[in-house]
C-alpha cells in the first residue's frame, strides 16, 4: 500500500492567522477555560453512569468462541467487570466487506492490558457464524477474545455496533451500560487527536472557520484502495486491513456506505 506524497510548496487553504507566541498563549488560555469546563462535565456524566440502575440476566447463556460454546460468565475471565464491543457482521461477505466503522473501533482496542490491570476484561461479540468469524479474526491479527452471539437474545446478543458494560457478582450477571453511534467515539483515540488538529476530521458537518476546506462525507477516510487512495469503490477495504498479510485489491464488496 502506498500513500500520495504531499507537496510542501502548496499553500494550504484556510490557514489559522499567524500571531506571536504571547498572543497565541492568551488565546490558548481562554480556550483552556472552556476545555476544563468540558472535562468537569465529562466527570459529572461519568458519575451519573455509575449511578445507573442495572439489569440482571442469565449469565449462563452460551456464546461460541475458539473453544466452542462457553457460558457468557467465562468472558469475565475471573474479573468482576466486563466491557464488550458488539461488532456488526455481514454474512457471507469477504473480509473487506465487513463493517469499516466496527473495524476502526476494534482496531484501536487491540491491547487492553490497562483495563485488565484495573480488573476489567474485554471481549468482542458479533452475530456472525463462528466459522466465518474465526478466519476474519486471524486475518486481522486481533489478539482480544472474540465470540459469536448468533441467535442469542439481548443484552448479550441483539443489535450490534454497541459498546456495552457488564458486572458480575458470583454467578449473577448484570447489564450496566450501553451506547452506540457517536457514543462509541471515546474508544477511538484517533477522533480525539483529529479534533485537536487545525482541519479536524475533514468532514462536512463540522463547524469550521470561513475559508476552511468544506470537508467531505462522514467516514470518508475509513476505506482506501491498495494505492492508499481514499475511496469507497469496489477495490477498497477498511484502511487497517492493508497492513494484514494477504490483502489484495480485488474482490466484489458486500458492504454499506458511509454513515454518521
Short mmCIF file of C-alpha atoms in Angstrom, two decimals:
data_model
loop_
_atom_site.label_atom_id
_atom_site.label_comp_id
_atom_site.label_asym_id
_atom_site.label_seq_id
_atom_site.Cartn_x
_atom_site.Cartn_y
_atom_site.Cartn_z
CA UNK A 1 0.00 0.00 0.00
CA UNK A 2 1.39 3.41 -1.00
CA UNK A 3 0.36 6.91 0.01
CA UNK A 4 0.02 10.07 -2.05
CA UNK A 5 3.00 12.39 -1.46
CA UNK A 6 2.32 15.85 -0.04
CA UNK A 7 3.72 18.88 -1.85
CA UNK A 8 5.14 21.19 0.86
CA UNK A 9 5.13 24.16 -1.55
CA UNK A 10 1.36 24.14 -1.98
CA UNK A 11 -0.33 26.82 0.12
CA UNK A 12 -2.93 25.38 2.46
CA UNK A 13 -6.43 26.89 2.26
CA UNK A 14 -7.99 28.49 5.29
CA UNK A 15 -4.90 28.54 7.49
CA UNK A 16 -5.17 29.93 11.04
CA UNK A 17 -3.93 33.52 11.43
CA UNK A 18 -0.25 33.90 12.21
CA UNK A 19 0.48 35.69 15.52
CA UNK A 20 3.30 35.99 18.05
CA UNK A 21 3.67 33.45 20.85
CA UNK A 22 2.20 35.73 23.54
CA UNK A 23 -0.95 36.35 21.50
CA UNK A 24 -1.28 32.62 20.82
CA UNK A 25 -0.82 31.82 24.52
CA UNK A 26 -3.56 34.27 25.51
CA UNK A 27 -6.00 32.68 23.06
CA UNK A 28 -4.95 29.23 24.19
CA UNK A 29 -5.54 30.14 27.85
CA UNK A 30 -9.01 31.44 27.02
CA UNK A 31 -9.90 28.18 25.28
CA UNK A 32 -8.44 26.19 28.18
CA UNK A 33 -11.15 27.54 30.49
CA UNK A 34 -13.79 26.01 28.23
CA UNK A 35 -11.84 22.76 27.92
CA UNK A 36 -11.63 22.46 31.69
CA UNK A 37 -15.38 23.01 31.97
CA UNK A 38 -15.89 20.30 29.36
CA UNK A 39 -13.67 17.93 31.35
CA UNK A 40 -15.62 18.60 34.55
CA UNK A 41 -18.91 17.98 32.75
CA UNK A 42 -17.46 14.70 31.50
CA UNK A 43 -16.63 13.80 35.09
CA UNK A 44 -20.21 14.57 36.09
CA UNK A 45 -21.56 12.36 33.29
CA UNK A 46 -19.25 9.52 34.38
CA UNK A 47 -20.56 9.90 37.93
CA UNK A 48 -24.12 9.68 36.60
CA UNK A 49 -23.25 6.49 34.68
CA UNK A 50 -22.03 4.93 37.92
CA UNK A 51 -25.45 5.64 39.41
CA UNK A 52 -27.47 3.98 36.63
CA UNK A 53 -29.60 1.01 37.71
CA UNK A 54 -28.67 -2.37 36.22
CA UNK A 55 -30.49 -5.33 34.68
CA UNK A 56 -29.92 -8.93 35.73
CA UNK A 57 -29.87 -11.62 33.04
CA UNK A 58 -28.91 -15.25 32.65
CA UNK A 59 -25.10 -15.31 32.65
CA UNK A 60 -25.02 -19.00 31.76
CA UNK A 61 -26.25 -18.30 28.22
CA UNK A 62 -23.71 -19.76 25.79
CA UNK A 63 -21.63 -17.90 23.25
CA UNK A 64 -19.28 -19.52 20.73
CA UNK A 65 -15.54 -18.91 20.64
CA UNK A 66 -12.35 -20.72 19.61
CA UNK A 67 -13.01 -23.44 22.19
CA UNK A 68 -16.65 -23.91 21.21
CA UNK A 69 -19.69 -22.91 23.27
CA UNK A 70 -18.91 -21.36 26.67
CA UNK A 71 -21.12 -19.60 29.22
CA UNK A 72 -21.13 -15.82 28.99
CA UNK A 73 -19.77 -15.65 32.54
CA UNK A 74 -16.48 -17.06 31.24
CA UNK A 75 -15.87 -13.81 29.35
CA UNK A 76 -15.22 -12.07 32.68
CA UNK A 77 -12.04 -14.19 32.98
CA UNK A 78 -12.41 -14.23 36.75
CA UNK A 79 -12.81 -10.43 36.97
CA UNK A 80 -15.86 -8.51 38.20
CA UNK A 81 -16.30 -6.13 35.25
CA UNK A 82 -16.51 -6.68 31.51
CA UNK A 83 -16.55 -4.31 28.54
CA UNK A 84 -17.62 -5.69 25.18
CA UNK A 85 -17.76 -4.20 21.72
CA UNK A 86 -20.56 -5.58 19.57
CA UNK A 87 -19.11 -5.84 16.07
CA UNK A 88 -21.54 -5.70 13.13
CA UNK A 89 -21.37 -8.61 10.74
CA UNK A 90 -22.43 -9.18 7.12
CA UNK A 91 -22.99 -12.86 6.46
CA UNK A 92 -21.02 -14.24 3.54
CA UNK A 93 -19.11 -11.01 2.89
CA UNK A 94 -15.33 -11.15 2.26
CA UNK A 95 -13.02 -9.64 4.85
CA UNK A 96 -13.01 -6.26 3.12
CA UNK A 97 -16.81 -6.28 3.09
CA UNK A 98 -17.14 -6.20 6.86
CA UNK A 99 -18.10 -3.01 8.68
CA UNK A 100 -15.46 -0.29 8.38
CA UNK A 101 -16.78 1.54 11.44
CA UNK A 102 -16.57 -1.55 13.63
CA UNK A 103 -13.15 -2.30 12.13
CA UNK A 104 -11.98 1.17 13.12
CA UNK A 105 -13.27 0.81 16.67
CA UNK A 106 -11.99 -2.71 17.26
CA UNK A 107 -8.59 -1.95 15.70
CA UNK A 108 -7.99 0.62 18.42
CA UNK A 109 -8.85 -1.87 21.18
CA UNK A 110 -6.23 -4.49 20.33
CA UNK A 111 -4.41 -4.07 23.65
CA UNK A 112 -6.41 -3.86 26.87
CA UNK A 113 -3.70 -4.52 29.45
CA UNK A 114 -4.61 -1.40 31.41
CA UNK A 115 -8.25 -2.46 31.57
CA UNK A 116 -7.15 -5.87 32.77
CA UNK A 117 -4.86 -4.34 35.41
CA UNK A 118 -7.84 -2.37 36.67
CA UNK A 119 -9.87 -5.59 36.97
CA UNK A 120 -11.87 -5.17 33.76
CA UNK A 121 -11.99 -7.78 30.99
CA UNK A 122 -12.70 -7.07 27.34
CA UNK A 123 -14.23 -9.10 24.50
CA UNK A 124 -15.68 -8.59 21.04
CA UNK A 125 -19.10 -10.06 20.27
CA UNK A 126 -20.65 -10.46 16.83
CA UNK A 127 -23.64 -12.16 15.24
CA UNK A 128 -21.53 -13.82 12.56
CA UNK A 129 -21.24 -17.59 12.43
CA UNK A 130 -18.04 -18.66 14.17
CA UNK A 131 -16.78 -20.46 11.07
CA UNK A 132 -16.82 -17.08 9.27
CA UNK A 133 -15.65 -15.01 12.21
CA UNK A 134 -12.57 -17.11 13.06
CA UNK A 135 -10.70 -16.56 9.74
CA UNK A 136 -11.54 -12.85 9.87
CA UNK A 137 -10.06 -12.54 13.36
CA UNK A 138 -6.95 -14.41 12.23
CA UNK A 139 -6.60 -12.24 9.11
CA UNK A 140 -6.90 -9.02 11.12
CA UNK A 141 -4.40 -10.21 13.70
CA UNK A 142 -6.70 -9.45 16.62
CA UNK A 143 -5.47 -10.77 19.96
CA UNK A 144 -8.53 -9.88 22.04
CA UNK A 145 -11.15 -12.63 22.55
CA UNK A 146 -13.97 -12.80 20.01
CA UNK A 147 -17.25 -14.69 20.35
CA UNK A 148 -20.25 -15.35 18.18
CA UNK A 149 -23.58 -14.45 19.79
CA UNK A 150 -25.70 -15.57 16.85
CA UNK A 151 -29.30 -16.22 17.90
CA UNK A 152 -28.52 -15.07 21.46
CA UNK A 153 -31.02 -12.59 22.89
CA UNK A 154 -30.22 -9.20 24.39
CA UNK A 155 -28.37 -7.97 26.32
CA UNK A 156 -25.63 -10.43 25.26
CA UNK A 157 -26.81 -10.58 21.65
CA UNK A 158 -29.21 -8.29 19.83
CA UNK A 159 -28.22 -5.25 17.80
CA UNK A 160 -24.56 -4.72 17.02
CA UNK A 161 -22.43 -1.58 16.89
CA UNK A 162 -22.71 -1.03 20.65
CA UNK A 163 -20.20 -0.61 23.46
CA UNK A 164 -21.67 -2.40 26.47
CA UNK A 165 -20.60 -2.92 30.09
CA UNK A 166 -21.44 -5.76 32.46
CA UNK A 167 -20.91 -6.56 36.13
CA UNK A 168 -20.52 -9.99 37.69
CA UNK A 169 -21.38 -10.85 41.29
CA UNK A 170 -20.60 -14.52 41.81
CA UNK A 171 -22.83 -16.43 39.39
CA UNK A 172 -25.04 -13.41 38.72
CA UNK A 173 -24.56 -11.17 35.66
CA UNK A 174 -25.86 -7.64 35.14
CA UNK A 175 -26.08 -5.17 32.26
CA UNK A 176 -24.88 -1.76 33.49
CA UNK A 177 -24.33 0.49 30.45
CA UNK A 178 -24.60 0.57 26.66
CA UNK A 179 -24.03 3.15 23.94
CA UNK A 180 -23.75 3.30 20.15
CA UNK A 181 -23.18 5.75 17.31
CA UNK A 182 -21.05 8.69 18.41
CA UNK A 183 -21.24 7.37 21.95
CA UNK A 184 -18.56 4.88 20.84
CA UNK A 185 -16.12 7.64 19.91
CA UNK A 186 -14.12 7.63 23.19
CA UNK A 187 -12.87 4.17 22.20
CA UNK A 188 -11.25 5.56 19.05
CA UNK A 189 -8.35 7.81 20.11
CA UNK A 190 -7.94 8.94 16.50
CA UNK A 191 -11.07 11.09 16.79
CA UNK A 192 -9.78 12.96 19.81
CA UNK A 193 -6.46 13.66 18.10
CA UNK A 194 -8.09 14.77 14.84
CA UNK A 195 -10.36 17.14 16.79
CA UNK A 196 -7.21 18.89 18.02
CA UNK A 197 -5.72 19.47 14.57
CA UNK A 198 -6.39 22.64 12.51
CA UNK A 199 -8.51 20.85 9.90
CA UNK A 200 -10.23 18.43 12.29
CA UNK A 201 -11.78 15.31 10.79
CA UNK A 202 -12.22 16.91 7.39
CA UNK A 203 -15.94 16.12 7.40
CA UNK A 204 -18.62 18.42 6.01
CA UNK A 205 -20.75 18.50 9.17
CA UNK A 206 -18.01 20.12 11.28
CA UNK A 207 -18.22 23.79 12.28
CA UNK A 208 -15.18 25.41 10.71
CA UNK A 209 -13.89 28.96 10.06
CA UNK A 210 -14.67 30.88 6.88
CA UNK A 211 -12.42 29.78 4.02
CA UNK A 212 -11.60 26.37 5.50
CA UNK A 213 -11.85 23.28 3.26
CA UNK A 214 -15.52 22.31 3.10
CA UNK A 215 -14.87 18.73 4.10
CA UNK A 216 -16.33 15.51 2.79
CA UNK A 217 -18.92 12.98 3.88
CA UNK A 218 -18.57 11.40 7.29
CA UNK A 219 -16.18 8.44 7.47
CA UNK A 220 -14.65 9.23 4.05
CA UNK A 221 -11.15 8.26 5.21
CA UNK A 222 -12.13 4.87 6.64
CA UNK A 223 -11.62 2.94 3.40
CA UNK A 224 -8.86 3.01 0.79
CA UNK A 225 -7.59 1.08 -2.21
CA UNK A 226 -4.22 -0.64 -2.49
CA UNK A 227 -2.52 2.60 -3.56
CA UNK A 228 -3.68 4.49 -0.48
CA UNK A 229 -6.38 6.43 -2.33
CA UNK A 230 -9.34 7.02 -0.05
CA UNK A 231 -12.32 5.52 -1.80
CA UNK A 232 -15.49 3.52 -1.25
CA UNK A 233 -15.13 1.81 -4.61
CA UNK A 234 -15.10 -1.92 -5.41
CA UNK A 235 -11.37 -2.29 -4.72
CA UNK A 236 -11.45 -0.61 -1.32
CA UNK A 237 -11.34 -2.12 2.15
CA UNK A 238 -11.18 -0.77 5.73
CA UNK A 239 -7.84 1.04 5.98
CA UNK A 240 -6.26 -1.19 8.71
CA UNK A 241 -6.74 -4.26 6.55
CA UNK A 242 -4.00 -3.19 4.14
CA UNK A 243 -1.47 -3.90 6.89
CA UNK A 244 -2.58 -7.54 7.06
CA UNK A 245 -0.94 -10.40 5.10
CA UNK A 246 -2.90 -11.49 2.06
CA UNK A 247 -4.77 -8.24 1.48
CA UNK A 248 -5.47 -7.84 -2.24
CA UNK A 249 -7.22 -5.01 -4.13
CA UNK A 250 -9.58 -7.31 -6.00
CA UNK A 251 -13.00 -8.58 -4.83
CA UNK A 252 -16.60 -7.55 -5.01
CA UNK A 253 -17.75 -5.89 -1.85
CA UNK A 254 -20.84 -6.59 0.19
CA UNK A 255 -20.95 -3.61 2.49
CA UNK A 256 -22.85 -0.45 3.21
CA UNK A 257 -21.80 3.13 2.51
CA UNK A 258 -20.69 5.90 4.92
CA UNK A 259 -22.85 6.71 7.90
CA UNK A 260 -22.77 9.22 10.72
#
